[in-house]
């Protein structure tokens, strides 16, 4: 048997060169499937994942996400911690990578808590005044309704309050009366979202809250559920 014949025979036999090469190819493919971005450093992949994580991530879950063994992930986490802490001349960041509850997550550094708290408070929308809440309730239960009708019900000028509610996106212009030219207002979808309801039908009834269970903002004849 010649050398070429022996080579051909060995390739055809189980465990031959062809099968070994095929097995290695399959192994490499599986490894690639478990390594989403083999070109990127593990540190950068972990940094990106932790940036959007809502809860602390364990080394095992992080390893599964980037297709790296736990020891390699642990070393990468240690490098990130050192980097963010300003070790070896790097810039100390305003956040830190902290181990909490058996996992890792980004947190604001404790000395910067006051700065973040001030920012959050400044960004938080101011609460509606009592006048705005009352006007919003009138629109919600009597819509569509004009400014003059709202003012008649509340017995006060409501121009400023209506503008505030429109600016906040809680009420909006629906249509203009053809005869009077008055703008009619209705509540917006944003109000439903803020109240956590799907439709105005889910608004609570007013009648049970009134002394005699009958009168509301104005007339409620023909409304069997007492919603006005």
mmCIF file of C-alpha atoms in Angstrom:
data_model
loop_
_atom_site.group_PDB
_atom_site.id
_atom_site.type_symbol
_atom_site.label_atom_id
_atom_site.label_comp_id
_atom_site.label_asym_id
_atom_site.label_seq_id
_atom_site.Cartn_x
_atom_site.Cartn_y
_atom_site.Cartn_z
ATOM 1 C CA UNK A 1 0.000 0.000 0.000
ATOM 2 C CA UNK A 2 1.447 3.352 -1.051
ATOM 3 C CA UNK A 3 1.669 6.399 1.204
ATOM 4 C CA UNK A 4 -1.163 8.092 -0.719
ATOM 5 C CA UNK A 5 -3.341 5.024 -0.296
ATOM 6 C CA UNK A 6 -2.619 4.885 3.435
ATOM 7 C CA UNK A 7 -3.488 8.605 3.801
ATOM 8 C CA UNK A 8 -6.740 8.169 1.951
ATOM 9 C CA UNK A 9 -7.635 5.126 4.020
ATOM 10 C CA UNK A 10 -6.826 6.861 7.301
ATOM 11 C CA UNK A 11 -9.008 9.834 6.331
ATOM 12 C CA UNK A 12 -11.923 7.547 5.594
ATOM 13 C CA UNK A 13 -11.594 5.581 8.817
ATOM 14 C CA UNK A 14 -13.468 6.674 11.932
ATOM 15 C CA UNK A 15 -11.334 9.203 13.746
ATOM 16 C CA UNK A 16 -9.411 9.952 10.582
ATOM 17 C CA UNK A 17 -8.017 13.328 9.544
ATOM 18 C CA UNK A 18 -11.280 14.493 7.948
ATOM 19 C CA UNK A 19 -13.357 13.705 11.011
ATOM 20 C CA UNK A 20 -10.833 15.327 13.327
ATOM 21 C CA UNK A 21 -10.822 18.473 11.208
ATOM 22 C CA UNK A 22 -14.616 18.515 11.103
ATOM 23 C CA UNK A 23 -14.819 18.068 14.866
ATOM 24 C CA UNK A 24 -12.426 20.958 15.409
ATOM 25 C CA UNK A 25 -14.464 23.124 13.051
ATOM 26 C CA UNK A 26 -17.651 22.334 14.983
ATOM 27 C CA UNK A 27 -15.898 23.079 18.267
ATOM 28 C CA UNK A 28 -14.682 26.424 16.980
ATOM 29 C CA UNK A 29 -18.171 27.273 15.730
ATOM 30 C CA UNK A 30 -19.733 26.457 19.075
ATOM 31 C CA UNK A 31 -17.103 28.523 20.841
ATOM 32 C CA UNK A 32 -17.836 31.435 18.523
ATOM 33 C CA UNK A 33 -21.558 31.140 19.273
ATOM 34 C CA UNK A 34 -20.832 31.462 22.984
ATOM 35 C CA UNK A 35 -18.487 34.392 22.382
ATOM 36 C CA UNK A 36 -20.695 37.144 20.902
ATOM 37 C CA UNK A 37 -17.814 39.508 20.082
ATOM 38 C CA UNK A 38 -14.471 37.717 20.294
ATOM 39 C CA UNK A 39 -12.722 40.762 18.795
ATOM 40 C CA UNK A 40 -13.668 43.034 21.717
ATOM 41 C CA UNK A 41 -11.834 42.950 25.047
ATOM 42 C CA UNK A 42 -13.753 41.205 27.807
ATOM 43 C CA UNK A 43 -13.383 44.321 29.967
ATOM 44 C CA UNK A 44 -15.279 46.481 27.476
ATOM 45 C CA UNK A 45 -18.014 43.888 27.016
ATOM 46 C CA UNK A 46 -18.550 43.625 30.761
ATOM 47 C CA UNK A 47 -18.529 47.406 31.106
ATOM 48 C CA UNK A 48 -21.278 47.742 28.501
ATOM 49 C CA UNK A 49 -23.448 45.064 30.114
ATOM 50 C CA UNK A 50 -23.056 46.480 33.614
ATOM 51 C CA UNK A 51 -23.886 49.957 32.323
ATOM 52 C CA UNK A 52 -27.467 48.934 31.547
ATOM 53 C CA UNK A 53 -27.971 46.288 34.257
ATOM 54 C CA UNK A 54 -30.810 47.056 36.680
ATOM 55 C CA UNK A 55 -29.661 44.495 39.232
ATOM 56 C CA UNK A 56 -26.266 43.221 40.440
ATOM 57 C CA UNK A 57 -24.822 40.632 38.056
ATOM 58 C CA UNK A 58 -22.961 37.566 39.288
ATOM 59 C CA UNK A 59 -19.654 36.463 37.788
ATOM 60 C CA UNK A 60 -21.367 33.377 36.389
ATOM 61 C CA UNK A 61 -24.068 35.371 34.574
ATOM 62 C CA UNK A 62 -21.485 37.819 33.250
ATOM 63 C CA UNK A 63 -19.318 34.959 32.059
ATOM 64 C CA UNK A 64 -22.251 33.406 30.241
ATOM 65 C CA UNK A 65 -23.089 36.754 28.626
ATOM 66 C CA UNK A 66 -19.623 37.320 27.170
ATOM 67 C CA UNK A 67 -18.613 33.687 26.690
ATOM 68 C CA UNK A 68 -15.675 33.831 29.085
ATOM 69 C CA UNK A 69 -14.692 31.586 32.012
ATOM 70 C CA UNK A 70 -15.410 32.851 35.515
ATOM 71 C CA UNK A 71 -11.701 33.346 36.431
ATOM 72 C CA UNK A 72 -11.239 35.580 33.387
ATOM 73 C CA UNK A 73 -14.367 37.548 34.271
ATOM 74 C CA UNK A 74 -13.169 37.976 37.859
ATOM 75 C CA UNK A 75 -9.842 39.362 36.650
ATOM 76 C CA UNK A 76 -11.614 41.699 34.225
ATOM 77 C CA UNK A 77 -13.886 42.987 37.018
ATOM 78 C CA UNK A 78 -10.842 43.638 39.207
ATOM 79 C CA UNK A 79 -9.263 45.640 36.390
ATOM 80 C CA UNK A 80 -12.447 47.682 35.922
ATOM 81 C CA UNK A 81 -12.692 48.407 39.639
ATOM 82 C CA UNK A 82 -9.095 49.594 39.701
ATOM 83 C CA UNK A 83 -9.630 51.689 36.580
ATOM 84 C CA UNK A 84 -12.744 53.448 37.925
ATOM 85 C CA UNK A 85 -11.105 53.973 41.339
ATOM 86 C CA UNK A 86 -8.212 55.845 39.754
ATOM 87 C CA UNK A 87 -5.538 53.294 40.539
ATOM 88 C CA UNK A 88 -2.251 53.488 38.600
ATOM 89 C CA UNK A 89 -2.827 57.065 37.516
ATOM 90 C CA UNK A 90 -6.235 56.653 35.880
ATOM 91 C CA UNK A 91 -9.003 59.213 36.482
ATOM 92 C CA UNK A 92 -11.180 58.477 39.502
ATOM 93 C CA UNK A 93 -14.730 58.304 38.168
ATOM 94 C CA UNK A 94 -17.877 59.673 39.744
ATOM 95 C CA UNK A 95 -19.236 56.127 39.822
ATOM 96 C CA UNK A 96 -17.838 52.873 41.116
ATOM 97 C CA UNK A 97 -18.227 49.191 40.405
ATOM 98 C CA UNK A 98 -19.436 47.687 43.658
ATOM 99 C CA UNK A 99 -20.130 44.117 44.731
ATOM 100 C CA UNK A 100 -23.535 43.917 46.382
ATOM 101 C CA UNK A 101 -25.748 40.917 47.071
ATOM 102 C CA UNK A 102 -23.462 38.464 45.352
ATOM 103 C CA UNK A 103 -23.215 40.482 42.170
ATOM 104 C CA UNK A 104 -21.634 43.536 40.573
ATOM 105 C CA UNK A 105 -23.294 46.803 39.589
ATOM 106 C CA UNK A 106 -22.456 50.464 38.968
ATOM 107 C CA UNK A 107 -23.242 52.875 41.801
ATOM 108 C CA UNK A 108 -22.741 56.590 42.345
ATOM 109 C CA UNK A 109 -19.906 57.227 44.772
ATOM 110 C CA UNK A 110 -21.196 58.024 48.222
ATOM 111 C CA UNK A 111 -19.487 61.423 48.348
ATOM 112 C CA UNK A 112 -21.516 62.457 45.283
ATOM 113 C CA UNK A 113 -24.929 61.374 46.573
ATOM 114 C CA UNK A 114 -25.890 64.971 47.414
ATOM 115 C CA UNK A 115 -25.060 66.174 43.893
ATOM 116 C CA UNK A 116 -27.183 63.465 42.293
ATOM 117 C CA UNK A 117 -30.034 64.072 44.745
ATOM 118 C CA UNK A 118 -30.110 67.781 43.884
ATOM 119 C CA UNK A 119 -30.194 66.966 40.174
ATOM 120 C CA UNK A 120 -33.036 64.481 40.587
ATOM 121 C CA UNK A 121 -35.039 66.922 42.672
ATOM 122 C CA UNK A 122 -34.527 69.665 40.080
ATOM 123 C CA UNK A 123 -35.634 67.385 37.241
ATOM 124 C CA UNK A 124 -38.657 66.060 39.097
ATOM 125 C CA UNK A 125 -41.820 67.804 37.882
ATOM 126 C CA UNK A 126 -43.357 70.135 40.446
ATOM 127 C CA UNK A 127 -46.582 68.931 41.976
ATOM 128 C CA UNK A 128 -49.811 70.384 40.723
ATOM 129 C CA UNK A 129 -51.401 73.036 42.894
ATOM 130 C CA UNK A 130 -54.788 72.478 44.477
ATOM 131 C CA UNK A 131 -56.327 74.834 41.910
ATOM 132 C CA UNK A 132 -54.773 72.845 39.057
ATOM 133 C CA UNK A 133 -56.002 69.546 40.499
ATOM 134 C CA UNK A 134 -59.525 70.896 40.871
ATOM 135 C CA UNK A 135 -59.516 72.248 37.316
ATOM 136 C CA UNK A 136 -58.157 68.961 36.002
ATOM 137 C CA UNK A 137 -60.951 67.115 37.786
ATOM 138 C CA UNK A 138 -63.561 69.390 36.206
ATOM 139 C CA UNK A 139 -62.162 68.732 32.733
ATOM 140 C CA UNK A 140 -61.914 64.989 33.375
ATOM 141 C CA UNK A 141 -65.550 64.628 34.422
ATOM 142 C CA UNK A 142 -67.202 67.279 32.228
ATOM 143 C CA UNK A 143 -65.208 67.088 28.970
ATOM 144 C CA UNK A 144 -65.394 68.436 26.405
ATOM 145 C CA UNK A 145 -65.554 71.750 28.220
ATOM 146 C CA UNK A 146 -64.590 75.372 27.592
ATOM 147 C CA UNK A 147 -62.659 77.748 29.845
ATOM 148 C CA UNK A 148 -65.757 79.794 30.590
ATOM 149 C CA UNK A 149 -67.631 76.662 31.645
ATOM 150 C CA UNK A 150 -64.749 75.627 33.909
ATOM 151 C CA UNK A 151 -64.632 79.112 35.404
ATOM 152 C CA UNK A 152 -68.389 79.000 35.994
ATOM 153 C CA UNK A 153 -68.091 75.728 37.881
ATOM 154 C CA UNK A 154 -65.068 76.770 39.950
ATOM 155 C CA UNK A 155 -66.231 80.402 40.348
ATOM 156 C CA UNK A 156 -62.700 81.677 39.663
ATOM 157 C CA UNK A 157 -60.610 82.689 36.665
ATOM 158 C CA UNK A 158 -58.925 79.581 35.280
ATOM 159 C CA UNK A 159 -56.950 80.933 32.314
ATOM 160 C CA UNK A 160 -53.557 80.487 33.983
ATOM 161 C CA UNK A 161 -54.382 77.061 35.372
ATOM 162 C CA UNK A 162 -55.658 75.809 32.010
ATOM 163 C CA UNK A 163 -52.442 76.981 30.347
ATOM 164 C CA UNK A 164 -50.442 75.095 32.977
ATOM 165 C CA UNK A 165 -52.389 71.888 32.388
ATOM 166 C CA UNK A 166 -51.959 72.221 28.624
ATOM 167 C CA UNK A 167 -48.233 72.822 29.051
ATOM 168 C CA UNK A 168 -47.946 69.740 31.240
ATOM 169 C CA UNK A 169 -49.710 67.743 28.540
ATOM 170 C CA UNK A 170 -52.530 66.679 30.868
ATOM 171 C CA UNK A 171 -55.300 68.343 28.864
ATOM 172 C CA UNK A 172 -55.470 69.366 25.226
ATOM 173 C CA UNK A 173 -57.616 71.298 22.779
ATOM 174 C CA UNK A 174 -60.281 69.132 21.181
ATOM 175 C CA UNK A 175 -62.281 71.427 18.911
ATOM 176 C CA UNK A 176 -63.520 74.990 18.528
ATOM 177 C CA UNK A 177 -67.210 75.769 18.839
ATOM 178 C CA UNK A 178 -68.486 76.941 15.455
ATOM 179 C CA UNK A 179 -70.894 79.504 16.954
ATOM 180 C CA UNK A 180 -68.963 80.938 19.898
ATOM 181 C CA UNK A 181 -65.393 80.235 18.821
ATOM 182 C CA UNK A 182 -64.683 78.831 22.277
ATOM 183 C CA UNK A 183 -62.036 76.138 22.525
ATOM 184 C CA UNK A 184 -63.179 72.898 24.118
ATOM 185 C CA UNK A 185 -60.702 70.951 26.227
ATOM 186 C CA UNK A 186 -60.390 67.240 26.946
ATOM 187 C CA UNK A 187 -57.951 65.166 28.950
ATOM 188 C CA UNK A 188 -54.968 63.592 27.193
ATOM 189 C CA UNK A 189 -53.627 60.061 27.006
ATOM 190 C CA UNK A 190 -50.815 61.196 29.297
ATOM 191 C CA UNK A 191 -53.325 61.709 32.101
ATOM 192 C CA UNK A 192 -54.561 58.140 31.672
ATOM 193 C CA UNK A 193 -50.971 56.925 31.901
ATOM 194 C CA UNK A 194 -50.344 58.993 35.022
ATOM 195 C CA UNK A 195 -53.511 57.664 36.649
ATOM 196 C CA UNK A 196 -52.769 54.107 35.547
ATOM 197 C CA UNK A 197 -56.106 53.578 33.812
ATOM 198 C CA UNK A 198 -57.071 52.584 30.275
ATOM 199 C CA UNK A 199 -60.079 54.830 29.760
ATOM 200 C CA UNK A 200 -62.135 57.550 31.415
ATOM 201 C CA UNK A 201 -64.744 54.934 32.286
ATOM 202 C CA UNK A 202 -62.386 53.808 35.043
ATOM 203 C CA UNK A 203 -62.509 57.165 36.818
ATOM 204 C CA UNK A 204 -64.040 56.843 40.288
ATOM 205 C CA UNK A 205 -67.657 57.906 40.780
ATOM 206 C CA UNK A 206 -68.243 61.288 42.361
ATOM 207 C CA UNK A 207 -71.686 60.668 43.837
ATOM 208 C CA UNK A 208 -70.533 58.477 46.751
ATOM 209 C CA UNK A 209 -68.161 61.282 47.791
ATOM 210 C CA UNK A 210 -70.872 63.921 47.977
ATOM 211 C CA UNK A 211 -72.961 64.651 51.049
ATOM 212 C CA UNK A 212 -76.319 63.770 49.469
ATOM 213 C CA UNK A 213 -74.926 61.532 46.768
ATOM 214 C CA UNK A 214 -76.651 63.516 44.049
ATOM 215 C CA UNK A 215 -75.105 66.928 43.321
ATOM 216 C CA UNK A 216 -71.838 67.266 41.515
ATOM 217 C CA UNK A 217 -69.990 70.048 39.787
ATOM 218 C CA UNK A 218 -73.216 71.058 38.103
ATOM 219 C CA UNK A 219 -76.047 69.199 36.476
ATOM 220 C CA UNK A 220 -75.876 65.415 36.324
ATOM 221 C CA UNK A 221 -79.304 64.537 35.066
ATOM 222 C CA UNK A 222 -79.399 61.503 32.832
ATOM 223 C CA UNK A 223 -76.106 60.117 34.131
ATOM 224 C CA UNK A 224 -77.049 56.925 35.977
ATOM 225 C CA UNK A 225 -73.662 56.230 37.526
ATOM 226 C CA UNK A 226 -73.384 59.693 39.026
ATOM 227 C CA UNK A 227 -70.283 60.514 36.961
ATOM 228 C CA UNK A 228 -70.463 64.212 36.086
#
